[in-house]
Coordinates of C-alpha atoms in Angstrom, one line a residue:
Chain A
X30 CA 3.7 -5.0 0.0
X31 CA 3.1 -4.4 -2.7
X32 CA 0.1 -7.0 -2.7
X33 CA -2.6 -7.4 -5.7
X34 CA -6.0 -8.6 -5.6
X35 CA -7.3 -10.0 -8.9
X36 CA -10.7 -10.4 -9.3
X37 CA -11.4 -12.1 -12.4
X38 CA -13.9 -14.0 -14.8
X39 CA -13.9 -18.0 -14.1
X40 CA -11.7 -19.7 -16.9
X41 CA -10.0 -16.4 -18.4
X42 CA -6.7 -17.7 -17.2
X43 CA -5.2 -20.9 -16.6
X44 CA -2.5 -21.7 -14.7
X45 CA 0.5 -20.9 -16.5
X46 CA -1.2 -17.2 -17.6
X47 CA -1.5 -16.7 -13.9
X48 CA 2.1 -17.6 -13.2
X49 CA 3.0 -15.3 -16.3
X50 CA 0.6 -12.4 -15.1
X51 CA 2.2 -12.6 -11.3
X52 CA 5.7 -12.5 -12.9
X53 CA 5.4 -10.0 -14.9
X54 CA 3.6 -7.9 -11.9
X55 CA 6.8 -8.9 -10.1
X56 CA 9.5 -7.5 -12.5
X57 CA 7.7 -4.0 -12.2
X58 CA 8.8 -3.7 -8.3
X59 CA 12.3 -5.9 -8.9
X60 CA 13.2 -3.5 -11.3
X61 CA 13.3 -1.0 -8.7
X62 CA 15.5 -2.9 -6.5
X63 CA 12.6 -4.4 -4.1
X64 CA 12.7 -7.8 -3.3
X65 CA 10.9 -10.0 -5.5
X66 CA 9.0 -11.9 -2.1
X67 CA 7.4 -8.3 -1.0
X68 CA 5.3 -8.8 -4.4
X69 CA 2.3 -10.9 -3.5
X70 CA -0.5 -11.5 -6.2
X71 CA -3.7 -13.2 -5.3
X72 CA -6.0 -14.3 -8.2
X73 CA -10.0 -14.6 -7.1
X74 CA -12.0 -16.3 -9.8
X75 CA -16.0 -15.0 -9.6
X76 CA -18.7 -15.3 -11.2
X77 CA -21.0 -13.0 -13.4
X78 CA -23.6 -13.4 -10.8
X79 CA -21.4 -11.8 -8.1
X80 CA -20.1 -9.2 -10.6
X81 CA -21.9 -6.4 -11.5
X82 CA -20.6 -3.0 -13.4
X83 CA -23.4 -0.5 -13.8
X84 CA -25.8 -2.9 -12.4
X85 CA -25.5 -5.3 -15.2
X86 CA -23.9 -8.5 -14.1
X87 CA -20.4 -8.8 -15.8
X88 CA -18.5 -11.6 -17.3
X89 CA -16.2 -10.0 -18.9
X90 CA -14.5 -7.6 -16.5
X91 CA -11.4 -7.6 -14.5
X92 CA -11.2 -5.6 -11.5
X93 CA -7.8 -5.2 -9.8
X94 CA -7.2 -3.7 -6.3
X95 CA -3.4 -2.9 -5.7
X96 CA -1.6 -1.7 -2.1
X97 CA 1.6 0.4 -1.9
X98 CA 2.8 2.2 1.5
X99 CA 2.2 5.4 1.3
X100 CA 4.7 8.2 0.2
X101 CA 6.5 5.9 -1.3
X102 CA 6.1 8.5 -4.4
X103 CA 5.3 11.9 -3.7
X104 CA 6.5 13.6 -7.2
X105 CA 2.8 13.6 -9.4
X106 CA 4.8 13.0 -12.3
X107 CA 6.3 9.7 -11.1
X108 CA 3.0 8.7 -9.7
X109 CA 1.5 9.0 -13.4
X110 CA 4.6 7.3 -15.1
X111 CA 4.4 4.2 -11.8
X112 CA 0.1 3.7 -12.7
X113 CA 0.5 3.6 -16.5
X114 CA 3.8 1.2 -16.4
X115 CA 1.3 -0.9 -14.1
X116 CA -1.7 -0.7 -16.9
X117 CA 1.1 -1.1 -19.4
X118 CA 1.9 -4.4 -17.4
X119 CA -2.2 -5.3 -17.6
X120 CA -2.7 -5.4 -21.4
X121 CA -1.6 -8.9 -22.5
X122 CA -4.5 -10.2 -19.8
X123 CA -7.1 -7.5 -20.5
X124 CA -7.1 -5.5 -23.2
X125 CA -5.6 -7.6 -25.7
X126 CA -8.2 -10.7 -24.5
X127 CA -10.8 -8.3 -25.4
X128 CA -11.7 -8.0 -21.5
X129 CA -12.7 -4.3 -19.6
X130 CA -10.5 -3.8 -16.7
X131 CA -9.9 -1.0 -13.9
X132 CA -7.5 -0.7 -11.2
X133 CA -6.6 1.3 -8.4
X134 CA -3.8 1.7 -6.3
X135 CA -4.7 2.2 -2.4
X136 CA -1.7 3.6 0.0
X137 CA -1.6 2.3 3.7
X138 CA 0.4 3.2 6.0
X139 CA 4.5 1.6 6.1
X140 CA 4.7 1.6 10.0
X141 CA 2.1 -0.4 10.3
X142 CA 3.4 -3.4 7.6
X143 CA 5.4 -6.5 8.9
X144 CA 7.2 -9.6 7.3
X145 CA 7.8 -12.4 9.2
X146 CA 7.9 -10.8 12.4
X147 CA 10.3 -8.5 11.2
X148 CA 10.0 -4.2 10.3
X149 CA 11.1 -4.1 6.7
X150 CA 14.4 -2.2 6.1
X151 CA 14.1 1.0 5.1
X152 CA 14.2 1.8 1.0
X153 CA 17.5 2.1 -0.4
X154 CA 19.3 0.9 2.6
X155 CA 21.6 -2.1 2.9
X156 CA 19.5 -4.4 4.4
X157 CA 17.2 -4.1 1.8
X158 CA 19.6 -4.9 -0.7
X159 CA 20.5 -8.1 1.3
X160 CA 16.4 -9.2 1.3
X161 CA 16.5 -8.2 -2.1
X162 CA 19.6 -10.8 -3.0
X163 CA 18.4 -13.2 -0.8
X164 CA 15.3 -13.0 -1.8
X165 CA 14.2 -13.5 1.9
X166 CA 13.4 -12.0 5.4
X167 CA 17.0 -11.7 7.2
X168 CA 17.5 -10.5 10.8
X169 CA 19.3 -6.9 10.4
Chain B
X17 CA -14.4 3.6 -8.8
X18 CA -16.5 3.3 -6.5
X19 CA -15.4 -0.2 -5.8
X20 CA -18.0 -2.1 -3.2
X21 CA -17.1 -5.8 -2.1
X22 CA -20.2 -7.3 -0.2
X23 CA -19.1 -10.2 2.3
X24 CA -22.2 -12.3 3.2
X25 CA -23.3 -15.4 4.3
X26 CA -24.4 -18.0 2.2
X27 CA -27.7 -18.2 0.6
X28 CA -29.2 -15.0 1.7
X29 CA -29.0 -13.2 -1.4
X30 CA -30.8 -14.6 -4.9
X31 CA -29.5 -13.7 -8.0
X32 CA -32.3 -11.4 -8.3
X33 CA -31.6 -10.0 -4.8
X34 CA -27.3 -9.5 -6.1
X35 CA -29.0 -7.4 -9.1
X36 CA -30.8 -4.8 -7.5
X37 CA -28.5 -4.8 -5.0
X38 CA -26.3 -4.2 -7.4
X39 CA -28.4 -1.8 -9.1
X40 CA -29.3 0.0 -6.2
X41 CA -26.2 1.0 -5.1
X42 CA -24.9 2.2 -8.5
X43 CA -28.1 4.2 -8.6
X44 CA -26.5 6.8 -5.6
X45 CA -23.8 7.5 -7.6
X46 CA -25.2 7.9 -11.2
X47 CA -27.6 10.2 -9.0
X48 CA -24.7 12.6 -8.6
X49 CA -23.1 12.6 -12.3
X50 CA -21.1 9.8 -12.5
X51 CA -20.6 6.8 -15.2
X52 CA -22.9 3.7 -14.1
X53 CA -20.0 1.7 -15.2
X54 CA -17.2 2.8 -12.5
X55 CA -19.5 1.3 -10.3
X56 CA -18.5 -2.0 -9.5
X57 CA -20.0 -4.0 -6.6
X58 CA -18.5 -7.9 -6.0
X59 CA -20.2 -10.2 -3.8
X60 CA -18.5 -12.5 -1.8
X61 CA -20.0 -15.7 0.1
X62 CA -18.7 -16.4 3.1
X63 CA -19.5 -19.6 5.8
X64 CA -20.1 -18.9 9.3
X65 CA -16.5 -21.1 10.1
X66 CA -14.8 -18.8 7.8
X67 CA -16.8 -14.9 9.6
X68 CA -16.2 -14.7 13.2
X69 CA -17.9 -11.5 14.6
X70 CA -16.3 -11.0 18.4
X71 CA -14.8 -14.3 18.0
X72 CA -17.9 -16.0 17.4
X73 CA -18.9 -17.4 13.9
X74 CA -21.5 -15.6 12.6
X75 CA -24.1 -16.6 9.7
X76 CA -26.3 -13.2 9.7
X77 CA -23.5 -10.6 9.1
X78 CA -22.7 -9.0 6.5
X79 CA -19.6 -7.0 6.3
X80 CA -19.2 -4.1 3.5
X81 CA -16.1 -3.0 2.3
X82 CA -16.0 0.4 -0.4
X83 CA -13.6 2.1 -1.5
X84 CA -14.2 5.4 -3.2
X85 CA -11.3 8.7 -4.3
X86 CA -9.8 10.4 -1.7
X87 CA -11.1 14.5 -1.2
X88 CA -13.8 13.8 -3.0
X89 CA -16.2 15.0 -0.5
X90 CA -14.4 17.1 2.4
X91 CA -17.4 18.7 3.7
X92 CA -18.0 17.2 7.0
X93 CA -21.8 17.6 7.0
X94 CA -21.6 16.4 3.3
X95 CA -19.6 12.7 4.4
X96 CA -22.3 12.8 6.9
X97 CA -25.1 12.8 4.3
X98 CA -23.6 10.5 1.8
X99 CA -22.5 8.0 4.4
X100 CA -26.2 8.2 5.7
X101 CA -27.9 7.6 2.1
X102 CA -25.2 5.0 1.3
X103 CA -26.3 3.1 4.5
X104 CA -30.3 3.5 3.9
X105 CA -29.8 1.6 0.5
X106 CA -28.0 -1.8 2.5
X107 CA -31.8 -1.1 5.0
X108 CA -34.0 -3.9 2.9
X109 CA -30.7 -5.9 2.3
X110 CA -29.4 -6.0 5.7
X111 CA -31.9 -4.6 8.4
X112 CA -35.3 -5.7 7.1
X113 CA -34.1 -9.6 6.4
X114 CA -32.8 -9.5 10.2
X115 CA -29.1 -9.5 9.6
X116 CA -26.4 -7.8 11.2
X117 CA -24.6 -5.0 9.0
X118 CA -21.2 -2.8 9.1
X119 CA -19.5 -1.3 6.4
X120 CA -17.3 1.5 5.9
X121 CA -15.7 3.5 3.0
X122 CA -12.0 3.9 2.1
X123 CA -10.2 6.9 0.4
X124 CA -7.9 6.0 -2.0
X125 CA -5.8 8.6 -4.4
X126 CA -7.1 9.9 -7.4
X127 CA -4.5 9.9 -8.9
X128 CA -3.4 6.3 -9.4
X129 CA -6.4 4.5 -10.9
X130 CA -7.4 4.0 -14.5
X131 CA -10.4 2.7 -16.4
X132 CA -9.8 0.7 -19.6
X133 CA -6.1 2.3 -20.3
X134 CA -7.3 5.8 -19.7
X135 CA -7.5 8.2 -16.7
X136 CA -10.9 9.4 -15.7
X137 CA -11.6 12.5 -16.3
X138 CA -12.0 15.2 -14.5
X139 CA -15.2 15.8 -11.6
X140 CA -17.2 17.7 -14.0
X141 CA -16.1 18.0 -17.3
X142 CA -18.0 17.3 -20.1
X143 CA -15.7 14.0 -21.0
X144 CA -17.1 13.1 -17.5
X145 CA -20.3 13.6 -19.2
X146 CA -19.5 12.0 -22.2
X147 CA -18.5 9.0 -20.7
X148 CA -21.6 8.5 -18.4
X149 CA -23.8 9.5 -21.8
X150 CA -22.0 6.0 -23.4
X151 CA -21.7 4.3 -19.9
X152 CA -18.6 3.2 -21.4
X153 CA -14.8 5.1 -21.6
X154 CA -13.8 7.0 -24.2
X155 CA -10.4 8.7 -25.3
X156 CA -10.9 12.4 -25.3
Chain C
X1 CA -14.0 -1.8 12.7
X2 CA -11.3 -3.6 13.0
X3 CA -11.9 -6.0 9.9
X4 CA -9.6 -8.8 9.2
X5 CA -8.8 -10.7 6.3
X6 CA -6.7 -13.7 6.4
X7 CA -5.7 -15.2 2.6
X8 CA -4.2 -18.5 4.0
X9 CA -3.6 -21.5 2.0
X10 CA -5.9 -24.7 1.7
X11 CA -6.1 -27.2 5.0
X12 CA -3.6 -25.0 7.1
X13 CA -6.3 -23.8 9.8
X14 CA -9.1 -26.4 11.5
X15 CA -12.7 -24.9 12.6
X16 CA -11.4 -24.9 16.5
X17 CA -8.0 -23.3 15.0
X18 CA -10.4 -20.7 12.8
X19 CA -12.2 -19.8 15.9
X20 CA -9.2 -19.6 18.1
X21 CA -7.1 -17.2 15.9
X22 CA -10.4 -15.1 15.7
X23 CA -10.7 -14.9 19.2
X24 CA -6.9 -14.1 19.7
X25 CA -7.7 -11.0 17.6
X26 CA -10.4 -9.9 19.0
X27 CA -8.6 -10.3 22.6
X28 CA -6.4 -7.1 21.4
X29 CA -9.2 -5.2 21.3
X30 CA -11.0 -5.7 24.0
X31 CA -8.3 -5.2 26.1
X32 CA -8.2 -1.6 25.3
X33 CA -12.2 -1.5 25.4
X34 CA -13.4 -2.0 22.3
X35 CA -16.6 -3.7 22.1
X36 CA -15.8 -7.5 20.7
X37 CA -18.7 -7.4 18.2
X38 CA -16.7 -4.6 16.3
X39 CA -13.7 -7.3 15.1
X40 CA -14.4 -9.0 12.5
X41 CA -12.3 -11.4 10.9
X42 CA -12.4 -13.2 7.6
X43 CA -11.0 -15.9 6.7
X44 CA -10.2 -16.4 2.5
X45 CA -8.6 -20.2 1.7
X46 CA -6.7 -19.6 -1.5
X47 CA -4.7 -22.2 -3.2
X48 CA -1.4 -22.1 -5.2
X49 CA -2.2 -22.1 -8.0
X50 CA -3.9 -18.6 -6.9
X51 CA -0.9 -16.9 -4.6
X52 CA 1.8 -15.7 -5.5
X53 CA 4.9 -15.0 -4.2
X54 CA 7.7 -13.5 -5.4
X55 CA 5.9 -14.3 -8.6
X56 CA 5.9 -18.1 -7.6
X57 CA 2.8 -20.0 -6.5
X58 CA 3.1 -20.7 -2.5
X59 CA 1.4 -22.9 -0.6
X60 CA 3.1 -21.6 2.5
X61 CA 2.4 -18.2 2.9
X62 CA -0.4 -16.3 5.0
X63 CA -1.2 -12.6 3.9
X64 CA -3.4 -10.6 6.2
X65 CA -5.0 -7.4 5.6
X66 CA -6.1 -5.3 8.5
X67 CA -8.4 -2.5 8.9
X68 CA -8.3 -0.1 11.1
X69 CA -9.4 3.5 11.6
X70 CA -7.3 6.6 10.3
X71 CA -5.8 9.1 13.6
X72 CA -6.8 6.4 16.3
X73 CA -3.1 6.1 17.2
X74 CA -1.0 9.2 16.3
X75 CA 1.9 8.5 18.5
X76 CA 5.0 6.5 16.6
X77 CA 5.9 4.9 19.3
X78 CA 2.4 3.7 20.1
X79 CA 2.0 2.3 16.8
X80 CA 4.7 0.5 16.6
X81 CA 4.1 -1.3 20.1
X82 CA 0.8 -2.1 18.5
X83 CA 1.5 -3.7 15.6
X84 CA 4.4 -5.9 17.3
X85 CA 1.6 -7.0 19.4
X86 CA -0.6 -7.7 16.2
X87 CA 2.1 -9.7 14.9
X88 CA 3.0 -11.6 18.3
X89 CA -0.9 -12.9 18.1
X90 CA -0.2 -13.9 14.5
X91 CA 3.3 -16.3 15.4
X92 CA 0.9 -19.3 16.8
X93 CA -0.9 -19.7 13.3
X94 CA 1.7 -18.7 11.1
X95 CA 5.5 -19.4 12.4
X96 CA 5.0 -21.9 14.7
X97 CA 3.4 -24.1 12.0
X98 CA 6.2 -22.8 9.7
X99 CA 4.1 -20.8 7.4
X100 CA 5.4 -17.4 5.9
X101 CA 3.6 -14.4 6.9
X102 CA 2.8 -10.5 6.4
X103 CA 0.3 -8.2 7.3
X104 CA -0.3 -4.6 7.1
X105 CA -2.8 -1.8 8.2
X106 CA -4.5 0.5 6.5
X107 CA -6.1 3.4 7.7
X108 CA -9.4 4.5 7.0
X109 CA -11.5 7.5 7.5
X110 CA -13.4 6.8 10.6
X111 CA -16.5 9.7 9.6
X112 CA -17.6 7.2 6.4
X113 CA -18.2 4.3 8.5
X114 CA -21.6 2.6 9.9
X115 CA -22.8 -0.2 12.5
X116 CA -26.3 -1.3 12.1
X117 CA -27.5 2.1 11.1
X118 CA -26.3 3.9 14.0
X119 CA -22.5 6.4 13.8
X120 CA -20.8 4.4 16.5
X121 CA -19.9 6.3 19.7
X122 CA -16.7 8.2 20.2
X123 CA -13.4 6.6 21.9
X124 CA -14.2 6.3 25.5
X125 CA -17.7 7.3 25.8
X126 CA -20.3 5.8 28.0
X127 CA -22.0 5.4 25.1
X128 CA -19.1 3.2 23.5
X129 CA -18.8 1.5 27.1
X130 CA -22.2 0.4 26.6
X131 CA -22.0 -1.3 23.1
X132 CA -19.1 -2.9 25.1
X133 CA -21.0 -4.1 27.7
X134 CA -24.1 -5.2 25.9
X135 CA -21.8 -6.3 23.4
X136 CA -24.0 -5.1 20.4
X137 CA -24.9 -2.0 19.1
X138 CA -27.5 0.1 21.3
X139 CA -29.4 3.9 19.8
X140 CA -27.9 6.5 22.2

């Protein structure tokens, strides 16, 4: 967590936009002190002929499905600034390539989530700190 | 929103067949008010070595995954209903062509999705209106 | 219901391996009675240049999304048993080949969702004890 699907035209962005787009995905959640592996970012190419908005096949939409836990954020006024920083974060590979996009942010459940066999610390603590510097799972 | 992702085997569907699909499925929600274009419906191929259904490969399942706003509907006979007419248009898709189907619907909150750089509006309100008049967003 | 989705990098898994882990799955279920056609598993093959971690491409890293159905489990204690046993069924095909991995649940409502146009029966019913049996879904 978190983890983004990206479903997205064929040939909109090559390689090195992806790796852009996925950083720059990243550096919203590092920001807050979460280590940069939790990010995961997974890019699905389709085509207008399995795309549809409104009924009309689509080749020019991006549709983005994004998972946090859930009450991570309970104030409403965080929640609106955390979406818009995420839209913010979307422009350079939507709006500004003259593409439609829409995202949503779905909340599951964080005693149900595991890392490499391991229960992810708790936030804030010191553990997570050290998967944060380490930038890997640790035994805590 | 509402977000549909179709998971079927290969070569059932023409392109035809992914367009009215497509268009009959957005047809149950602009039936109720809503934008044609939050409608988004992806189809997904899938080879029977890559669906197991009880452990066994399957090549005549199709597995339907939506995801629409939380308390939306929290009318009990109401989810009922919709669930109901939602399943009835998959019938000459699923059912009548001899495959298996299963799908069901997730909630996700309101309040962290956006359309185009803007929040939805409101259930309702006449920029609700507005934007299914243009089936396109608009600021308001 | 349950429906799993395993993003997994190219050439990690065989067919025999494929069918294997999906029947490994579907062995947690049931075990506690579930009928075996309600697991599904998917498998997605993703390459690098289309995962990210950490917002690096990795071609070592396994991320699984699991569906399962809102208040099944209410107990804490229960739920965490249950997901340790998740992840134990996960270590053949993911550590022990020295793959990376994470998973996690969501919940979803279990009144929106459909099996072959029937509501399927209630926890522990003789009518769910029959879909087990017959292993498919019967009117009741």
């Amino acid at each position: 967590m978190p983890l983004w699907q990206i479903h997205h035209p064929a040939g909109v962005y090559s390689e090195a936009d992806k790796r852009d787009f996925a950083g720059d995905i990243t550096a919203n959640y590092t920001a807050v002190g979460l280590p940069a592996f939790y990010v995961v970012v997974l890019f699905h190419e389709i085509t207008a002929s399995n795309l549809y908005v409104g009924g009309q096949p689509a080749d020019d939409a991006v549709r983005i499905v994004v998972s946090h836990l859930a009450r991570h954020l309970d104030d409403p006024e965080r929640r609106k600034q955390m979406t818009e920083r995420l839209d913010a974060t979307l422009h350079p590979y939507t709006r500004d390539r003259g593409l439609h996009w829409e995202f949503h942010v779905d909340e599951s459940p964080r005693d149900l989530w595991m890392i490499a066999g391991l229960w992810p610390p708790g936030p804030g603590t010191d553990a997570e700190k050290a998967w944060a510097a380490a930038n890997k799972p640790l035994p805590y």
